[in-house]
Structures are given as C-alpha cells and as structure tokens.
C-alpha cells in the first residue's frame, strides 16, 4: 500500500534542492513560467535535463505542444521570484526583468544560471509529466543559490 501524501511530502522535503523558474513562449507569443524544484541533469553526452510538471499546471499543456523551454536557476536573492512564479497571478512576468535566448523563452534576469533546451521525450509520471530536454545553451554566474528544504527557502553561503 502506498504511503500517505503527508508522509511523502515530509520525507521528500528532506532532500535539499535548488529552485528554478521554467519558462516557455507559446505559439501565440504568450509567455508562461512557473517555479519548479523537480529539475535535474539526465545525461552528459548528449547534454540532457529533465523537469517534472504537474498535469494541472498552466505550463503543462504548453509543453505538450511545443518543444522549446528555458530553466532559470534562481540565486539566493530571488526568493520573491520563486514565490511569485508559484502564485496564481494574471501576469507573473509583470515587473520581472528577463531577456530571451535562442529558444525565445524568457530567461529571468539575475538568475544563478540558465539552461535552454528542446523537449525530446515526454514520460508519464503519475500526476506529473517528465519532460526531458536536450540542452542547446547554458550559462552560469558565481552568485549563491536559492535552496528549498522542508517547505522553506534557505541559503548556502560559501
Ligand atoms: C519551491 C517550489 C517548487 C515547486 N516545484 C514544482 C515542480 O517541480 N513541479 C510542479 O509541477 N510544480 C512545482 N511547484 C508548484 C508550482 O510552482 C505552482 O503550483 C504553480 O502555481 C503552478 O503554475 P500555474 O499556477 O501556472 O498552474 C513548486 C512550487 C514551489 C514553491
């Protein structure tokens, strides 16, 4: 019998992660973005990453139809961005600085690092879909990361 969801959340919340904003620009030119911690590296050769997106997220149907996406890995000072992109807002991008890279997806200004990719696999994952993307471009800064742990944000100073 599977464990209950409270136990699942509590246990998995012990696994420290970074925080990202996954973005895509749909065929109509509308930008979409949401906070995602389920992001990781998949393959080195060729370089591939994955994001796991809930079926009920607004970004989900967008990524079923189109392939280009970007992942902005947030820096320590970007907790307000993490909160903003996890809230129900009409325009999450309002007042948020961003540029566009080679995929056309928004890249959040001030991010610790950015990865741009093209979705090449879509795997079922319960109430989520796992989108595997081939990495087309990536860049990083020397800032400190924003962390997520046991339902709260944290920092990792070096
Ligand atoms: C720190 C953090 C990490 C999150 N990680 C994920 C994730 O990996 N996948 C996911 O589907 N939702 C994740 N969420 C929830 C979504 O950001 C949130 O439900 C968002 O509102 C969904 O977008 P929508 O409102 O446009 O549908 C996370 C939220 C937070 C605060």
CSV table of C-alpha atoms and ligand atoms in Angstrom, one decimal:
chain,number,residue,atom,x,y,z
A,1,UNK,CA,0.0,0.0,0.0
A,2,UNK,CA,1.5,3.4,-0.9
A,3,UNK,CA,2.4,5.9,1.8
A,4,UNK,CA,0.1,8.8,2.5
A,5,UNK,CA,0.9,12.1,0.9
A,6,UNK,CA,1.7,13.9,4.1
A,7,UNK,CA,4.5,11.4,4.9
A,8,UNK,CA,5.6,11.5,1.3
A,9,UNK,CA,5.9,15.3,1.4
A,10,UNK,CA,7.7,15.3,4.8
A,11,UNK,CA,10.2,12.7,3.7
A,12,UNK,CA,11.0,14.1,0.3
A,13,UNK,CA,11.2,17.6,1.8
A,14,UNK,CA,14.4,16.4,3.4
A,15,UNK,CA,16.0,16.3,0.0
A,16,UNK,CA,17.5,19.7,-0.5
A,17,UNK,CA,17.0,21.2,-3.9
A,18,UNK,CA,17.7,24.4,-5.8
A,19,UNK,CA,14.8,26.4,-7.2
A,20,UNK,CA,14.1,27.2,-10.8
A,21,UNK,CA,11.7,29.0,-12.9
A,22,UNK,CA,10.8,27.0,-16.1
A,23,UNK,CA,9.6,29.2,-18.9
A,24,UNK,CA,8.2,28.8,-22.4
A,25,UNK,CA,6.7,31.1,-25.0
A,26,UNK,CA,3.7,29.5,-26.7
A,27,UNK,CA,2.8,29.6,-30.4
A,28,UNK,CA,0.7,32.7,-29.9
A,29,UNK,CA,3.7,34.6,-28.3
A,30,UNK,CA,2.4,34.3,-24.8
A,31,UNK,CA,5.0,33.8,-22.1
A,32,UNK,CA,4.5,31.1,-19.4
A,33,UNK,CA,6.5,30.4,-16.3
A,34,UNK,CA,6.3,28.5,-13.0
A,35,UNK,CA,8.5,27.7,-10.1
A,36,UNK,CA,10.0,24.2,-10.3
A,37,UNK,CA,12.3,22.3,-8.0
A,38,UNK,CA,11.9,18.9,-9.8
A,39,UNK,CA,14.8,19.7,-12.2
A,40,UNK,CA,17.9,17.7,-12.7
A,41,UNK,CA,20.6,16.7,-15.1
A,42,UNK,CA,20.0,13.5,-17.1
A,43,UNK,CA,22.8,12.9,-19.5
A,44,UNK,CA,26.2,14.4,-20.2
A,45,UNK,CA,26.7,13.2,-23.8
A,46,UNK,CA,24.4,14.4,-25.2
A,47,UNK,CA,23.6,17.0,-22.5
A,48,UNK,CA,20.1,16.5,-21.3
A,49,UNK,CA,18.0,17.7,-18.3
A,50,UNK,CA,14.5,17.0,-17.1
A,51,UNK,CA,11.7,18.9,-15.4
A,52,UNK,CA,8.6,17.3,-13.8
A,53,UNK,CA,5.5,19.3,-14.3
A,54,UNK,CA,2.0,18.7,-12.7
A,55,UNK,CA,-0.8,17.9,-15.1
A,56,UNK,CA,-2.8,20.8,-13.7
A,57,UNK,CA,-0.1,23.5,-14.2
A,58,UNK,CA,-0.8,26.0,-16.9
A,59,UNK,CA,2.6,25.3,-18.4
A,60,UNK,CA,1.8,21.6,-18.8
A,61,UNK,CA,-0.4,21.8,-22.0
A,62,UNK,CA,2.1,24.3,-23.4
A,63,UNK,CA,5.0,21.8,-23.1
A,64,UNK,CA,2.9,19.0,-24.6
A,65,UNK,CA,2.5,21.1,-27.8
A,66,UNK,CA,5.9,22.8,-28.1
A,67,UNK,CA,9.4,21.9,-27.5
A,68,UNK,CA,11.4,25.0,-26.6
A,69,UNK,CA,11.9,25.8,-22.9
A,70,UNK,CA,14.2,27.6,-20.6
A,71,UNK,CA,15.2,26.9,-17.0
A,72,UNK,CA,16.4,29.8,-14.8
A,73,UNK,CA,18.2,28.5,-11.7
A,74,UNK,CA,17.5,31.1,-9.1
A,75,UNK,CA,20.1,32.9,-7.0
A,76,UNK,CA,19.9,33.5,-3.2
A,77,UNK,CA,18.3,36.9,-3.6
A,78,UNK,CA,15.5,35.6,-5.8
A,79,UNK,CA,13.1,34.2,-3.2
A,80,UNK,CA,10.5,36.8,-4.2
A,81,UNK,CA,10.7,35.5,-7.8
A,82,UNK,CA,10.3,31.9,-6.6
A,83,UNK,CA,7.2,32.9,-4.6
A,84,UNK,CA,5.8,35.0,-7.5
A,85,UNK,CA,6.0,32.2,-10.0
A,86,UNK,CA,4.2,29.8,-7.7
A,87,UNK,CA,1.3,32.1,-7.0
A,88,UNK,CA,-1.9,32.5,-9.0
A,89,UNK,CA,-1.3,35.8,-10.8
A,90,UNK,CA,-2.6,37.1,-14.1
A,91,UNK,CA,0.8,38.3,-15.2
A,92,UNK,CA,3.7,36.7,-13.4
A,93,UNK,CA,6.2,38.4,-15.7
A,94,UNK,CA,4.9,41.9,-14.8
A,95,UNK,CA,7.8,43.9,-13.2
A,96,UNK,CA,10.2,40.9,-13.6
A,97,UNK,CA,13.3,41.5,-15.7
A,98,UNK,CA,14.0,39.0,-18.4
A,99,UNK,CA,15.8,38.5,-21.7
A,100,UNK,CA,15.3,36.0,-24.4
A,101,UNK,CA,17.8,33.4,-25.5
A,102,UNK,CA,18.0,31.2,-28.6
A,103,UNK,CA,14.7,29.4,-27.8
A,104,UNK,CA,12.7,32.5,-27.4
A,105,UNK,CA,11.7,31.5,-23.9
A,106,UNK,CA,12.2,34.2,-21.1
A,107,UNK,CA,15.4,34.0,-19.1
A,108,UNK,CA,15.0,35.5,-15.7
A,109,UNK,CA,17.4,38.4,-15.1
A,110,UNK,CA,19.7,37.9,-12.1
A,111,UNK,CA,19.4,34.1,-12.2
A,112,UNK,CA,22.3,32.0,-10.9
A,113,UNK,CA,22.4,30.0,-14.2
A,114,UNK,CA,20.2,29.4,-17.2
A,115,UNK,CA,19.7,26.4,-19.4
A,116,UNK,CA,17.8,26.4,-22.7
A,117,UNK,CA,16.6,23.3,-24.3
A,118,UNK,CA,14.3,21.4,-26.7
A,119,UNK,CA,12.0,18.7,-25.3
A,120,UNK,CA,12.8,15.4,-26.9
A,121,UNK,CA,10.9,12.9,-24.5
A,122,UNK,CA,7.7,13.1,-22.5
A,123,UNK,CA,7.3,10.4,-19.9
A,124,UNK,CA,4.2,9.7,-17.7
A,125,UNK,CA,5.0,10.3,-14.0
A,126,UNK,CA,1.7,9.8,-12.0
A,127,UNK,CA,0.0,13.2,-11.8
A,128,UNK,CA,3.1,14.8,-13.4
A,129,UNK,CA,4.8,14.6,-16.8
A,130,UNK,CA,8.5,14.3,-17.0
A,131,UNK,CA,9.8,16.4,-19.8
A,132,UNK,CA,13.3,15.5,-21.0
A,133,UNK,CA,15.1,18.2,-22.9
A,134,UNK,CA,18.3,18.3,-25.0
A,135,UNK,CA,20.4,21.3,-23.8
A,136,UNK,CA,21.0,23.8,-26.5
A,137,UNK,CA,22.7,26.6,-24.5
A,138,UNK,CA,23.7,27.1,-20.9
A,139,UNK,CA,25.5,29.8,-18.8
A,140,UNK,CA,26.3,30.5,-15.2
A,141,UNK,CA,27.3,33.2,-12.7
A,142,UNK,CA,29.2,32.9,-9.5
A,143,UNK,CA,26.3,34.0,-7.3
A,144,UNK,CA,24.9,31.9,-4.4
A,145,UNK,CA,22.0,29.6,-4.9
A,146,UNK,CA,18.5,29.7,-3.5
A,147,UNK,CA,17.6,26.5,-1.8
A,148,UNK,CA,14.4,24.7,-0.9
A,149,UNK,CA,14.1,22.4,2.1
A,150,UNK,CA,11.3,21.2,4.3
A,151,UNK,CA,8.8,23.6,2.7
A,152,UNK,CA,11.0,26.7,3.2
A,153,UNK,CA,13.7,28.6,1.4
A,154,UNK,CA,17.4,28.7,2.5
A,155,UNK,CA,20.8,29.8,1.5
A,156,UNK,CA,24.1,28.1,1.1
A,157,UNK,CA,26.9,30.7,1.6
A,158,UNK,CA,30.4,29.7,0.6
B,1,LIG,C1,9.7,25.8,-4.3
B,1,LIG,C2,8.6,25.3,-5.2
B,1,LIG,C3,8.9,24.2,-6.0
B,1,LIG,C4,8.0,23.7,-6.9
B,1,LIG,N1,8.3,22.7,-7.7
B,1,LIG,C5,7.3,22.2,-8.6
B,1,LIG,C6,7.7,21.2,-9.5
B,1,LIG,O1,8.8,20.7,-9.5
B,1,LIG,N2,6.7,20.8,-10.4
B,1,LIG,C7,5.5,21.3,-10.4
B,1,LIG,O2,4.6,20.9,-11.2
B,1,LIG,N3,5.1,22.3,-9.5
B,1,LIG,C8,6.0,22.8,-8.6
B,1,LIG,N4,5.7,23.8,-7.8
B,1,LIG,C9,4.3,24.3,-7.8
B,1,LIG,C10,4.1,25.3,-8.9
B,1,LIG,O3,5.1,26.3,-8.9
B,1,LIG,C11,2.7,26.0,-8.6
B,1,LIG,O4,1.7,25.1,-8.5
B,1,LIG,C12,2.3,26.9,-9.8
B,1,LIG,O5,1.3,27.8,-9.3
B,1,LIG,C13,1.8,26.2,-11.0
B,1,LIG,O6,1.6,27.1,-12.1
B,1,LIG,P1,0.2,27.6,-12.5
B,1,LIG,O7,-0.4,28.3,-11.4
B,1,LIG,O8,0.5,28.5,-13.7
B,1,LIG,O9,-0.6,26.4,-12.9
B,1,LIG,C14,6.7,24.3,-6.9
B,1,LIG,C15,6.4,25.3,-6.0
B,1,LIG,C16,7.3,25.8,-5.2
B,1,LIG,C17,7.0,27.0,-4.3
